[in-house]
Amino acid sequence: MSKAPFRVGFLLFPRLTQLDMTGPYEVLTRMKGAEVHLLWKTREPVKADSGLAMLPTMTLAECPQLDLVCVPGGPGVIDLLDDEEVLGFLRRQAAGVRFVTSVCTGSLVLGAAGLLKGKRATCHWMSRPFLASFGAIPVEQRVVVDGNTVTGGGVTAGIDFALRIVAELEGQAAAEAIQLSIEYDPDPPFKAGSPAVAPAALVERTQAASAERQAARAARIEEVAARLR
């Protein structure tokens, strides 16, 4: 008897950050027995914040029970925080999945769906404090596992999270084989990949450049969180 597929669903939405999704997608599609779907309300192309168009393979309404659901992040997250069609879908899937996951600011959507209450979770460093508004416990780590909830930090952390999932399901050797096959051996040219190591002046400039967006995000999160409370 053939083994049932391990069904993975990545949520697409307008203005997502494509690497949040395509990083872990590249890893999980290489896992033996994986059946990976790209999900949105329609099958029309969805444009990332970079302009890259991605084609959903299935609508939310068509989606069967998944084994893993993943919410990537990006500027478009702000429009999902009170989108009941998306939040309701995530709540229904969460009741039966093996893993509830996110990358970057996707964890804010999990929080808005009420799926992070009392859980340790992470996010992109600039938005990590917002998790507390949804009853989560913000953690400064690249990947955070709390029960069946796995959250990844900013953007490239999605690759790390996906390798952790493969190791959990198939063993470390399988995860290492995928890591080698994609030559995931980070050696960045500059030591500026997190606020912990980047020059203080660079961190300040980055925060200043994002201040307006972050203020709008904070206001929306407080509004949504207040309704949840």
GROMACS .gro file of C-alpha atoms in nm:
model
  229
    1MET     CA    1   0.000   0.000   0.000
    2SER     CA    2   0.138   0.339  -0.100
    3LYS     CA    3   0.198   0.597   0.168
    4ALA     CA    4  -0.045   0.889   0.179
    5PRO     CA    5   0.106   1.216   0.056
    6PHE     CA    6   0.217   1.478   0.305
    7ARG     CA    7   0.001   1.773   0.200
    8VAL     CA    8   0.159   2.117   0.232
    9GLY     CA    9  -0.027   2.442   0.163
   10PHE     CA   10   0.139   2.782   0.124
   11LEU     CA   11  -0.093   3.082   0.145
   12LEU     CA   12  -0.049   3.329  -0.140
   13PHE     CA   13  -0.178   3.686  -0.117
   14PRO     CA   14  -0.114   4.018  -0.291
   15ARG     CA   15   0.213   4.187  -0.184
   16LEU     CA   16   0.365   3.890  -0.007
   17THR     CA   17   0.745   3.867   0.005
   18GLN     CA   18   0.811   3.588  -0.241
   19LEU     CA   19   1.126   3.450  -0.074
   20ASP     CA   20   0.925   3.391   0.245
   21MET     CA   21   0.735   3.134   0.039
   22THR     CA   22   0.976   3.020  -0.230
   23GLY     CA   23   1.258   2.944   0.018
   24PRO     CA   24   1.068   2.680   0.216
   25TYR     CA   25   0.883   2.574  -0.101
   26GLU     CA   26   1.216   2.476  -0.260
   27VAL     CA   27   1.299   2.262   0.044
   28LEU     CA   28   0.962   2.097   0.103
   29THR     CA   29   0.900   2.009  -0.263
   30ARG     CA   30   1.217   1.798  -0.244
   31MET     CA   31   1.086   1.596   0.051
   32LYS     CA   32   0.979   1.244  -0.039
   33GLY     CA   33   0.601   1.211  -0.057
   34ALA     CA   34   0.530   1.584  -0.036
   35GLU     CA   35   0.230   1.726  -0.221
   36VAL     CA   36   0.266   2.104  -0.221
   37HIS     CA   37  -0.011   2.351  -0.306
   38LEU     CA   38  -0.017   2.729  -0.350
   39LEU     CA   39  -0.344   2.862  -0.212
   40TRP     CA   40  -0.550   3.176  -0.262
   41LYS     CA   41  -0.912   3.284  -0.296
   42THR     CA   42  -0.899   3.248  -0.676
   43ARG     CA   43  -0.670   3.084  -0.932
   44GLU     CA   44  -0.572   3.420  -1.079
   45PRO     CA   45  -0.202   3.516  -1.061
   46VAL     CA   46  -0.096   3.682  -0.735
   47LYS     CA   47   0.173   3.953  -0.743
   48ALA     CA   48   0.440   3.963  -0.476
   49ASP     CA   49   0.567   4.294  -0.337
   50SER     CA   50   0.855   4.267  -0.585
   51GLY     CA   51   0.614   4.235  -0.879
   52LEU     CA   52   0.679   3.863  -0.934
   53ALA     CA   53   0.354   3.690  -1.034
   54MET     CA   54   0.275   3.350  -0.884
   55LEU     CA   55  -0.004   3.116  -0.989
   56PRO     CA   56  -0.220   2.949  -0.722
   57THR     CA   57  -0.271   2.577  -0.775
   58MET     CA   58  -0.584   2.557  -0.561
   59THR     CA   59  -0.839   2.790  -0.404
   60LEU     CA   60  -0.902   2.808  -0.031
   61ALA     CA   61  -1.248   2.660  -0.088
   62GLU     CA   62  -1.105   2.363  -0.283
   63CYS     CA   63  -0.830   2.286  -0.034
   64PRO     CA   64  -0.853   1.951   0.146
   65GLN     CA   65  -0.724   1.898   0.499
   66LEU     CA   66  -0.354   1.975   0.496
   67ASP     CA   67  -0.071   1.825   0.698
   68LEU     CA   68   0.117   2.155   0.707
   69VAL     CA   69  -0.011   2.506   0.645
   70CYS     CA   70   0.232   2.796   0.602
   71VAL     CA   71   0.169   3.170   0.599
   72PRO     CA   72   0.450   3.379   0.449
   73GLY     CA   73   0.490   3.748   0.530
   74GLY     CA   74   0.518   4.074   0.341
   75PRO     CA   75   0.350   4.417   0.323
   76GLY     CA   76   0.021   4.253   0.220
   77VAL     CA   77  -0.011   4.091   0.563
   78ILE     CA   78  -0.182   4.406   0.690
   79ASP     CA   79  -0.484   4.333   0.468
   80LEU     CA   80  -0.518   3.979   0.604
   81LEU     CA   81  -0.539   4.070   0.972
   82ASP     CA   82  -0.916   4.111   0.956
   83ASP     CA   83  -0.988   3.902   0.646
   84GLU     CA   84  -1.236   3.648   0.780
   85GLU     CA   85  -1.218   3.425   0.473
   86VAL     CA   86  -0.844   3.377   0.526
   87LEU     CA   87  -0.856   3.366   0.906
   88GLY     CA   88  -1.143   3.119   0.904
   89PHE     CA   89  -0.954   2.897   0.660
   90LEU     CA   90  -0.650   2.897   0.888
   91ARG     CA   91  -0.857   2.813   1.196
   92ARG     CA   92  -1.024   2.521   1.019
   93GLN     CA   93  -0.695   2.386   0.887
   94ALA     CA   94  -0.523   2.432   1.224
   95ALA     CA   95  -0.771   2.195   1.384
   96GLY     CA   96  -0.641   1.904   1.176
   97VAL     CA   97  -0.290   1.981   1.052
   98ARG     CA   98   0.027   1.833   1.191
   99PHE     CA   99   0.211   2.166   1.166
  100VAL     CA  100   0.090   2.528   1.178
  101THR     CA  101   0.373   2.741   1.039
  102SER     CA  102   0.473   3.086   0.923
  103VAL     CA  103   0.768   3.281   0.793
  104CYS     CA  104   0.849   3.644   0.874
  105THR     CA  105   0.538   3.857   0.941
  106GLY     CA  106   0.314   3.565   0.848
  107SER     CA  107   0.305   3.489   1.220
  108LEU     CA  108   0.101   3.806   1.269
  109VAL     CA  109  -0.173   3.646   1.061
  110LEU     CA  110  -0.161   3.333   1.274
  111GLY     CA  111  -0.193   3.563   1.574
  112ALA     CA  112  -0.493   3.742   1.426
  113ALA     CA  113  -0.655   3.402   1.371
  114GLY     CA  114  -0.614   3.333   1.745
  115LEU     CA  115  -0.362   3.054   1.687
  116LEU     CA  116  -0.071   3.189   1.891
  117LYS     CA  117  -0.226   3.257   2.231
  118GLY     CA  118   0.021   3.156   2.500
  119LYS     CA  119   0.267   3.024   2.240
  120ARG     CA  120   0.630   3.116   2.186
  121ALA     CA  121   0.675   3.260   1.838
  122THR     CA  122   0.904   3.470   1.622
  123CYS     CA  123   0.878   3.711   1.333
  124HIS     CA  124   1.084   3.962   1.136
  125TRP     CA  125   1.287   4.158   1.390
  126MET     CA  126   1.106   4.487   1.329
  127SER     CA  127   0.762   4.333   1.383
  128ARG     CA  128   0.844   4.076   1.651
  129PRO     CA  129   0.711   4.290   1.942
  130PHE     CA  130   0.366   4.300   1.775
  131LEU     CA  131   0.319   3.929   1.850
  132ALA     CA  132   0.247   4.012   2.214
  133SER     CA  133  -0.072   4.194   2.105
  134PHE     CA  134  -0.211   3.855   2.002
  135GLY     CA  135  -0.118   3.683   2.327
  136ALA     CA  136   0.199   3.524   2.192
  137ILE     CA  137   0.538   3.524   2.361
  138PRO     CA  138   0.789   3.691   2.125
  139VAL     CA  139   1.120   3.504   2.102
  140GLU     CA  140   1.438   3.633   1.941
  141GLN     CA  141   1.530   3.319   1.747
  142ARG     CA  142   1.555   3.226   1.380
  143VAL     CA  143   1.313   2.933   1.420
  144VAL     CA  144   1.081   2.878   1.715
  145VAL     CA  145   0.897   2.551   1.780
  146ASP     CA  146   0.611   2.541   2.031
  147GLY     CA  147   0.413   2.219   2.009
  148ASN     CA  148   0.296   2.185   1.651
  149THR     CA  149   0.347   2.557   1.583
  150VAL     CA  150   0.667   2.647   1.398
  151THR     CA  151   0.745   3.010   1.321
  152GLY     CA  152   1.041   3.143   1.125
  153GLY     CA  153   1.207   3.483   1.153
  154GLY     CA  154   1.261   3.720   0.864
  155VAL     CA  155   1.253   3.604   0.501
  156THR     CA  156   1.553   3.368   0.464
  157ALA     CA  157   1.465   3.192   0.792
  158GLY     CA  158   1.200   3.010   0.590
  159ILE     CA  159   1.470   2.779   0.454
  160ASP     CA  160   1.584   2.695   0.807
  161PHE     CA  161   1.229   2.627   0.922
  162ALA     CA  162   1.164   2.395   0.628
  163LEU     CA  163   1.482   2.196   0.690
  164ARG     CA  164   1.374   2.153   1.053
  165ILE     CA  165   1.040   2.015   0.931
  166VAL     CA  166   1.212   1.767   0.697
  167ALA     CA  167   1.438   1.652   0.980
  168GLU     CA  168   1.135   1.601   1.205
  169LEU     CA  169   0.950   1.396   0.943
  170GLU     CA  170   1.226   1.214   0.757
  171GLY     CA  171   1.532   1.240   0.981
  172GLN     CA  172   1.842   1.455   0.983
  173ALA     CA  173   2.007   1.268   0.697
  174ALA     CA  174   1.717   1.351   0.463
  175ALA     CA  175   1.729   1.718   0.566
  176GLU     CA  176   2.106   1.730   0.515
  177ALA     CA  177   2.070   1.577   0.170
  178ILE     CA  178   1.826   1.850   0.069
  179GLN     CA  179   2.048   2.118   0.221
  180LEU     CA  180   2.340   1.992   0.017
  181SER     CA  181   2.134   1.961  -0.301
  182ILE     CA  182   2.038   2.329  -0.285
  183GLU     CA  183   2.389   2.425  -0.162
  184TYR     CA  184   2.246   2.609   0.135
  185ASP     CA  185   2.571   2.717   0.298
  186PRO     CA  186   2.522   3.080   0.400
  187ASP     CA  187   2.837   3.291   0.388
  188PRO     CA  188   2.711   3.647   0.342
  189PRO     CA  189   2.953   3.912   0.218
  190PHE     CA  190   2.864   4.147   0.504
  191LYS     CA  191   2.795   4.103   0.874
  192ALA     CA  192   2.467   4.293   0.867
  193GLY     CA  193   2.198   4.026   0.857
  194SER     CA  194   2.038   4.098   1.194
  195PRO     CA  195   2.019   4.392   1.435
  196ALA     CA  196   2.237   4.193   1.675
  197VAL     CA  197   2.537   4.214   1.443
  198ALA     CA  198   2.462   4.503   1.204
  199PRO     CA  199   2.616   4.846   1.272
  200ALA     CA  200   2.393   5.051   1.502
  201ALA     CA  201   2.370   5.335   1.249
  202LEU     CA  202   2.245   5.094   0.982
  203VAL     CA  203   1.980   4.956   1.216
  204GLU     CA  204   1.862   5.309   1.295
  205ARG     CA  205   1.843   5.406   0.926
  206THR     CA  206   1.651   5.089   0.844
  207GLN     CA  207   1.402   5.153   1.122
  208ALA     CA  208   1.360   5.515   1.015
  209ALA     CA  209   1.295   5.415   0.655
  210SER     CA  210   1.022   5.174   0.770
  211ALA     CA  211   0.873   5.396   1.042
  212GLU     CA  212   0.560   5.499   0.850
  213ARG     CA  213   0.478   5.143   0.746
  214GLN     CA  214   0.543   5.009   1.095
  215ALA     CA  215   0.321   5.277   1.251
  216ALA     CA  216   0.036   5.182   1.019
  217ARG     CA  217   0.091   4.815   1.097
  218ALA     CA  218   0.094   4.885   1.472
  219ALA     CA  219  -0.235   5.074   1.451
  220ARG     CA  220  -0.405   4.797   1.253
  221ILE     CA  221  -0.273   4.528   1.485
  222GLU     CA  222  -0.398   4.709   1.793
  223GLU     CA  223  -0.740   4.751   1.633
  224VAL     CA  224  -0.762   4.380   1.544
  225ALA     CA  225  -0.621   4.266   1.878
  226ALA     CA  226  -0.870   4.482   2.066
  227ARG     CA  227  -1.157   4.312   1.883
  228LEU     CA  228  -1.013   3.970   1.967
  229ARG     CA  229  -0.989   4.064   2.333
   0.00000   0.00000   0.00000
